Amino acid sequence: MDTHLQIRTQDTSLADFKKDGLLIVRNKIDAAKIQTLIKEINEIREFVKVKIQSMDRPLKTYSDIAERHLGRLDYRCGFTADIFDEVAEPILQLSRKVSPTIDFRYYWGAIPSESGSGPTDFHRDVYPILNTTEGVNLDTPDLCLPPYYLTVLIPLVEITPENGPTEFIKGSQHIKIVNEDTSDIYAPLLSPGDFVMFDGRTMHRGSPNKSKDERLIAYMTLVANWYHDQTFEINDYLFPEVAVKGK
């Protein structure tokens, strides 16, 4: 049986999260809220578009807007509408179950992937706690901590094999050095209303958008209060007037 089709109708469990480093929740966000998210995010995008139209691309150095790959702008500014707090609440409740000993703060973002945009590299969303490793490799202190960095992907369009599902290496949050060439790649297909929560130590990447349409995903980043994340700091904001440093 096609594993993508099999999992489309199922949530995963907290036990799966501990083992695999990701949790899939189906049909949690209703259609009206999805449409409101799309509307608010498109307004943010129009605001940003005016500002960057004369700037050199790709944009790399800003805390509130970055370009991971040409055609993949990462927006982390302007998420002030009430809808973001409404959608965040059940996700925050889940985060307390996933990692009950951590006090999280969070911020919102969105990453549209334009038609034809290429893949990103496999990466983790965290950096090593100690300066003892290079690249995406982790050390023992990193693996011993409870989940302290959670990323939540919220698709606003149907995620298909053609438009670039996010690919994960299950269980990589427990591995210091991951061999990408021999790892099984898991790319869940999602619908608007679903979301994926994953441990920031889990290796993942965005796959290429081979479709004719844009793929739009909103996200939440939840980090422990003690963890340094540049989006929470004053670190070269392009849009200081709408910068959201987290809650």
PDB file of C-alpha atoms in Angstrom, residues 9-193:
ATOM      1  CA  THR A   9      -6.415   9.613   7.035  1.00  0.00           C
ATOM      2  CA  GLN A  10      -4.481   9.196  10.288  1.00  0.00           C
ATOM      3  CA  ASP A  11      -3.062  11.314  13.045  1.00  0.00           C
ATOM      4  CA  THR A  12       0.190  10.138  14.561  1.00  0.00           C
ATOM      5  CA  SER A  13       0.785   9.912  18.301  1.00  0.00           C
ATOM      6  CA  LEU A  14       3.017  11.348  20.995  1.00  0.00           C
ATOM      7  CA  ALA A  15       4.836   7.999  20.988  1.00  0.00           C
ATOM      8  CA  ASP A  16       5.509   8.462  17.273  1.00  0.00           C
ATOM      9  CA  PHE A  17       6.851  11.938  17.995  1.00  0.00           C
ATOM     10  CA  LYS A  18       9.337  10.608  20.547  1.00  0.00           C
ATOM     11  CA  LYS A  19      10.524   7.941  18.111  1.00  0.00           C
ATOM     12  CA  ASP A  20      10.344   9.723  14.763  1.00  0.00           C
ATOM     13  CA  GLY A  21      10.708  13.394  15.700  1.00  0.00           C
ATOM     14  CA  LEU A  22       7.449  14.476  14.064  1.00  0.00           C
ATOM     15  CA  LEU A  23       3.740  14.458  14.754  1.00  0.00           C
ATOM     16  CA  ILE A  24       0.979  14.731  12.127  1.00  0.00           C
ATOM     17  CA  VAL A  25      -2.408  16.149  13.111  1.00  0.00           C
ATOM     18  CA  ARG A  26      -5.279  15.949  10.620  1.00  0.00           C
ATOM     19  CA  ASN A  27      -8.279  18.263  10.124  1.00  0.00           C
ATOM     20  CA  LYS A  28      -7.533  20.428  13.165  1.00  0.00           C
ATOM     21  CA  ILE A  29      -7.903  23.905  11.602  1.00  0.00           C
ATOM     22  CA  ASP A  30     -11.269  24.687  10.034  1.00  0.00           C
ATOM     23  CA  ALA A  31     -11.652  25.964   6.483  1.00  0.00           C
ATOM     24  CA  ALA A  32     -12.735  29.483   7.465  1.00  0.00           C
ATOM     25  CA  LYS A  33      -9.583  29.982   9.527  1.00  0.00           C
ATOM     26  CA  ILE A  34      -7.446  28.683   6.677  1.00  0.00           C
ATOM     27  CA  GLN A  35      -8.968  31.270   4.335  1.00  0.00           C
ATOM     28  CA  THR A  36      -8.354  34.033   6.873  1.00  0.00           C
ATOM     29  CA  LEU A  37      -4.731  32.930   7.253  1.00  0.00           C
ATOM     30  CA  ILE A  38      -4.291  33.091   3.490  1.00  0.00           C
ATOM     31  CA  LYS A  39      -5.815  36.581   3.332  1.00  0.00           C
ATOM     32  CA  GLU A  40      -3.615  37.956   6.121  1.00  0.00           C
ATOM     33  CA  ILE A  41      -0.446  36.371   4.760  1.00  0.00           C
ATOM     34  CA  ASN A  42      -1.083  37.723   1.272  1.00  0.00           C
ATOM     35  CA  GLU A  43      -1.444  41.215   2.755  1.00  0.00           C
ATOM     36  CA  ILE A  44       1.940  40.772   4.453  1.00  0.00           C
ATOM     37  CA  ARG A  45       3.430  39.642   1.166  1.00  0.00           C
ATOM     38  CA  GLU A  46       2.144  42.707  -0.679  1.00  0.00           C
ATOM     39  CA  PHE A  47       3.632  44.958   1.999  1.00  0.00           C
ATOM     40  CA  VAL A  48       7.012  43.218   1.691  1.00  0.00           C
ATOM     41  CA  LYS A  49       6.906  43.197  -2.122  1.00  0.00           C
ATOM     42  CA  VAL A  50       6.904  46.985  -2.289  1.00  0.00           C
ATOM     43  CA  LYS A  51       9.900  47.216   0.018  1.00  0.00           C
ATOM     44  CA  ILE A  52      12.133  44.664  -1.692  1.00  0.00           C
ATOM     45  CA  GLN A  53      11.356  45.274  -5.355  1.00  0.00           C
ATOM     46  CA  SER A  54      14.524  47.311  -5.882  1.00  0.00           C
ATOM     47  CA  MET A  55      16.786  45.203  -3.641  1.00  0.00           C
ATOM     48  CA  ASP A  56      19.412  42.659  -4.680  1.00  0.00           C
ATOM     49  CA  ARG A  57      18.263  39.044  -4.543  1.00  0.00           C
ATOM     50  CA  PRO A  58      18.395  36.625  -2.884  1.00  0.00           C
ATOM     51  CA  LEU A  59      17.863  38.300   0.497  1.00  0.00           C
ATOM     52  CA  LYS A  60      20.047  36.571   3.088  1.00  0.00           C
ATOM     53  CA  THR A  61      20.841  38.732   6.074  1.00  0.00           C
ATOM     54  CA  TYR A  62      17.609  39.758   7.761  1.00  0.00           C
ATOM     55  CA  SER A  63      15.894  38.325  10.812  1.00  0.00           C
ATOM     56  CA  ASP A  64      12.380  39.111   9.612  1.00  0.00           C
ATOM     57  CA  ILE A  65      12.681  38.271   5.892  1.00  0.00           C
ATOM     58  CA  ALA A  66      15.087  35.879   4.165  1.00  0.00           C
ATOM     59  CA  GLU A  67      15.339  34.053   0.871  1.00  0.00           C
ATOM     60  CA  ARG A  68      16.269  30.413   1.409  1.00  0.00           C
ATOM     61  CA  HIS A  69      16.413  29.845  -2.338  1.00  0.00           C
ATOM     62  CA  LEU A  70      15.282  32.023  -5.231  1.00  0.00           C
ATOM     63  CA  GLY A  71      11.511  31.658  -5.213  1.00  0.00           C
ATOM     64  CA  ARG A  72      11.379  30.736  -1.496  1.00  0.00           C
ATOM     65  CA  LEU A  73      10.985  33.884   0.575  1.00  0.00           C
ATOM     66  CA  ASP A  74      10.668  33.300   4.323  1.00  0.00           C
ATOM     67  CA  TYR A  75       8.385  35.910   5.931  1.00  0.00           C
ATOM     68  CA  ARG A  76       8.626  36.523   9.691  1.00  0.00           C
ATOM     69  CA  CYS A  77       7.072  39.973  10.027  1.00  0.00           C
ATOM     70  CA  GLY A  78       3.599  41.462  10.277  1.00  0.00           C
ATOM     71  CA  PHE A  79       1.847  38.483  11.896  1.00  0.00           C
ATOM     72  CA  THR A  80      -0.247  40.634  14.241  1.00  0.00           C
ATOM     73  CA  ALA A  81      -3.845  39.733  13.291  1.00  0.00           C
ATOM     74  CA  ASP A  82      -6.036  37.917  15.830  1.00  0.00           C
ATOM     75  CA  ILE A  83      -6.311  34.851  13.594  1.00  0.00           C
ATOM     76  CA  PHE A  84      -2.717  33.911  14.361  1.00  0.00           C
ATOM     77  CA  ASP A  85      -3.420  33.781  18.102  1.00  0.00           C
ATOM     78  CA  GLU A  86      -6.593  31.760  17.470  1.00  0.00           C
ATOM     79  CA  VAL A  87      -4.817  29.139  15.391  1.00  0.00           C
ATOM     80  CA  ALA A  88      -1.849  29.072  17.780  1.00  0.00           C
ATOM     81  CA  GLU A  89      -3.832  28.126  20.888  1.00  0.00           C
ATOM     82  CA  PRO A  90      -4.438  24.387  20.214  1.00  0.00           C
ATOM     83  CA  ILE A  91      -0.881  24.106  18.893  1.00  0.00           C
ATOM     84  CA  LEU A  92       0.467  25.576  22.122  1.00  0.00           C
ATOM     85  CA  GLN A  93      -1.630  23.094  24.085  1.00  0.00           C
ATOM     86  CA  LEU A  94      -0.108  20.257  22.089  1.00  0.00           C
ATOM     87  CA  SER A  95       3.420  21.593  22.643  1.00  0.00           C
ATOM     88  CA  ARG A  96       2.878  21.305  26.403  1.00  0.00           C
ATOM     89  CA  LYS A  97       2.074  17.626  25.952  1.00  0.00           C
ATOM     90  CA  VAL A  98       5.017  17.045  23.636  1.00  0.00           C
ATOM     91  CA  SER A  99       7.524  18.737  25.946  1.00  0.00           C
ATOM     92  CA  PRO A 100       5.951  19.490  29.349  1.00  0.00           C
ATOM     93  CA  THR A 101       9.156  20.661  31.055  1.00  0.00           C
ATOM     94  CA  ILE A 102       9.884  23.462  28.572  1.00  0.00           C
ATOM     95  CA  ASP A 103       8.444  26.982  28.667  1.00  0.00           C
ATOM     96  CA  PHE A 104       8.089  28.014  25.023  1.00  0.00           C
ATOM     97  CA  ARG A 105       7.885  31.351  23.279  1.00  0.00           C
ATOM     98  CA  TYR A 106       6.887  31.454  19.634  1.00  0.00           C
ATOM     99  CA  TYR A 107       6.586  33.406  16.417  1.00  0.00           C
ATOM    100  CA  TRP A 108       4.800  32.957  13.087  1.00  0.00           C
ATOM    101  CA  GLY A 109       6.131  32.816   9.552  1.00  0.00           C
ATOM    102  CA  ALA A 110       5.206  31.803   6.021  1.00  0.00           C
ATOM    103  CA  ILE A 111       7.145  30.306   3.124  1.00  0.00           C
ATOM    104  CA  PRO A 112       5.618  30.382  -0.346  1.00  0.00           C
ATOM    105  CA  SER A 113       7.380  28.133  -2.834  1.00  0.00           C
ATOM    106  CA  GLU A 114       6.930  29.427  -6.362  1.00  0.00           C
ATOM    107  CA  SER A 115       6.480  27.141  -9.354  1.00  0.00           C
ATOM    108  CA  GLY A 116       9.877  25.907 -10.439  1.00  0.00           C
ATOM    109  CA  SER A 117      11.666  26.754  -7.193  1.00  0.00           C
ATOM    110  CA  GLY A 118      14.385  24.300  -6.271  1.00  0.00           C
ATOM    111  CA  PRO A 119      14.976  22.226  -3.146  1.00  0.00           C
ATOM    112  CA  THR A 120      16.673  23.274   0.057  1.00  0.00           C
ATOM    113  CA  ASP A 121      19.463  21.261   1.679  1.00  0.00           C
ATOM    114  CA  PHE A 122      18.784  18.826   4.498  1.00  0.00           C
ATOM    115  CA  HIS A 123      19.182  20.732   7.735  1.00  0.00           C
ATOM    116  CA  ARG A 124      18.142  20.968  11.355  1.00  0.00           C
ATOM    117  CA  ASP A 125      16.392  24.047  12.713  1.00  0.00           C
ATOM    118  CA  VAL A 126      18.703  24.153  15.748  1.00  0.00           C
ATOM    119  CA  TYR A 127      22.386  24.881  16.113  1.00  0.00           C
ATOM    120  CA  PRO A 128      24.651  22.854  18.446  1.00  0.00           C
ATOM    121  CA  ILE A 129      24.456  23.988  22.071  1.00  0.00           C
ATOM    122  CA  LEU A 130      28.237  23.667  22.414  1.00  0.00           C
ATOM    123  CA  ASN A 131      30.800  24.637  19.798  1.00  0.00           C
ATOM    124  CA  THR A 132      32.016  21.047  19.396  1.00  0.00           C
ATOM    125  CA  THR A 133      30.602  20.021  16.007  1.00  0.00           C
ATOM    126  CA  GLU A 134      30.398  21.322  12.461  1.00  0.00           C
ATOM    127  CA  GLY A 135      27.517  21.797  10.048  1.00  0.00           C
ATOM    128  CA  VAL A 136      24.357  19.901  10.953  1.00  0.00           C
ATOM    129  CA  ASN A 137      26.123  17.462  13.287  1.00  0.00           C
ATOM    130  CA  LEU A 138      25.117  17.369  16.953  1.00  0.00           C
ATOM    131  CA  ASP A 139      26.864  16.324  20.166  1.00  0.00           C
ATOM    132  CA  THR A 140      25.719  14.427  23.254  1.00  0.00           C
ATOM    133  CA  PRO A 141      24.361  17.496  25.121  1.00  0.00           C
ATOM    134  CA  ASP A 142      22.126  18.309  22.147  1.00  0.00           C
ATOM    135  CA  LEU A 143      20.599  14.838  22.146  1.00  0.00           C
ATOM    136  CA  CYS A 144      20.074  14.614  25.917  1.00  0.00           C
ATOM    137  CA  LEU A 145      17.733  17.609  26.132  1.00  0.00           C
ATOM    138  CA  PRO A 146      13.940  17.284  25.937  1.00  0.00           C
ATOM    139  CA  PRO A 147      12.382  18.832  22.806  1.00  0.00           C
ATOM    140  CA  TYR A 148      13.257  22.520  23.185  1.00  0.00           C
ATOM    141  CA  TYR A 149      12.623  23.725  19.630  1.00  0.00           C
ATOM    142  CA  LEU A 150       9.457  22.820  17.740  1.00  0.00           C
ATOM    143  CA  THR A 151       8.503  23.769  14.199  1.00  0.00           C
ATOM    144  CA  VAL A 152       4.895  23.535  13.036  1.00  0.00           C
ATOM    145  CA  LEU A 153       4.083  23.486   9.306  1.00  0.00           C
ATOM    146  CA  ILE A 154       0.537  24.510   8.362  1.00  0.00           C
ATOM    147  CA  PRO A 155      -0.258  23.922   4.676  1.00  0.00           C
ATOM    148  CA  LEU A 156      -2.595  26.458   3.092  1.00  0.00           C
ATOM    149  CA  VAL A 157      -2.880  24.488  -0.157  1.00  0.00           C
ATOM    150  CA  GLU A 158      -2.991  20.782  -0.906  1.00  0.00           C
ATOM    151  CA  ILE A 159       0.520  19.322  -0.597  1.00  0.00           C
ATOM    152  CA  THR A 160       1.169  16.870  -3.416  1.00  0.00           C
ATOM    153  CA  PRO A 161       4.229  14.972  -4.688  1.00  0.00           C
ATOM    154  CA  GLU A 162       4.495  17.570  -7.471  1.00  0.00           C
ATOM    155  CA  ASN A 163       4.442  20.821  -5.509  1.00  0.00           C
ATOM    156  CA  GLY A 164       7.147  19.950  -2.994  1.00  0.00           C
ATOM    157  CA  PRO A 165       6.275  18.189   0.274  1.00  0.00           C
ATOM    158  CA  THR A 166       8.698  18.663   3.151  1.00  0.00           C
ATOM    159  CA  GLU A 167      10.985  15.648   3.454  1.00  0.00           C
ATOM    160  CA  PHE A 168      12.028  14.269   6.847  1.00  0.00           C
ATOM    161  CA  ILE A 169      14.565  11.760   8.086  1.00  0.00           C
ATOM    162  CA  LYS A 170      12.646  10.023  10.862  1.00  0.00           C
ATOM    163  CA  GLY A 171      14.518   9.515  14.113  1.00  0.00           C
ATOM    164  CA  SER A 172      17.342  11.868  13.154  1.00  0.00           C
ATOM    165  CA  GLN A 173      16.740  13.932  16.290  1.00  0.00           C
ATOM    166  CA  HIS A 174      18.451  11.058  18.147  1.00  0.00           C
ATOM    167  CA  ILE A 175      21.478  10.845  15.826  1.00  0.00           C
ATOM    168  CA  LYS A 176      24.632  12.936  16.070  1.00  0.00           C
ATOM    169  CA  ILE A 177      25.774  12.454  12.475  1.00  0.00           C
ATOM    170  CA  VAL A 178      23.133  11.557   9.886  1.00  0.00           C
ATOM    171  CA  ASN A 179      24.059   9.835   6.634  1.00  0.00           C
ATOM    172  CA  GLU A 180      21.641  11.372   4.162  1.00  0.00           C
ATOM    173  CA  ASP A 181      22.566   8.934   1.408  1.00  0.00           C
ATOM    174  CA  THR A 182      21.468   5.849   3.348  1.00  0.00           C
ATOM    175  CA  SER A 183      18.517   7.333   5.240  1.00  0.00           C
ATOM    176  CA  ASP A 184      14.875   6.667   4.440  1.00  0.00           C
ATOM    177  CA  ILE A 185      13.148   9.875   3.363  1.00  0.00           C
ATOM    178  CA  TYR A 186       9.575  10.472   4.523  1.00  0.00           C
ATOM    179  CA  ALA A 187       7.448  13.129   2.798  1.00  0.00           C
ATOM    180  CA  PRO A 188       3.888  13.243   4.177  1.00  0.00           C
ATOM    181  CA  LEU A 189       1.156  14.612   1.938  1.00  0.00           C
ATOM    182  CA  LEU A 190      -1.049  17.154   3.686  1.00  0.00           C
ATOM    183  CA  SER A 191      -4.285  19.055   3.201  1.00  0.00           C
ATOM    184  CA  PRO A 192      -5.343  22.500   4.452  1.00  0.00           C
ATOM    185  CA  GLY A 193      -6.507  21.939   8.021  1.00  0.00           C
TER     186      GLY A 193
END
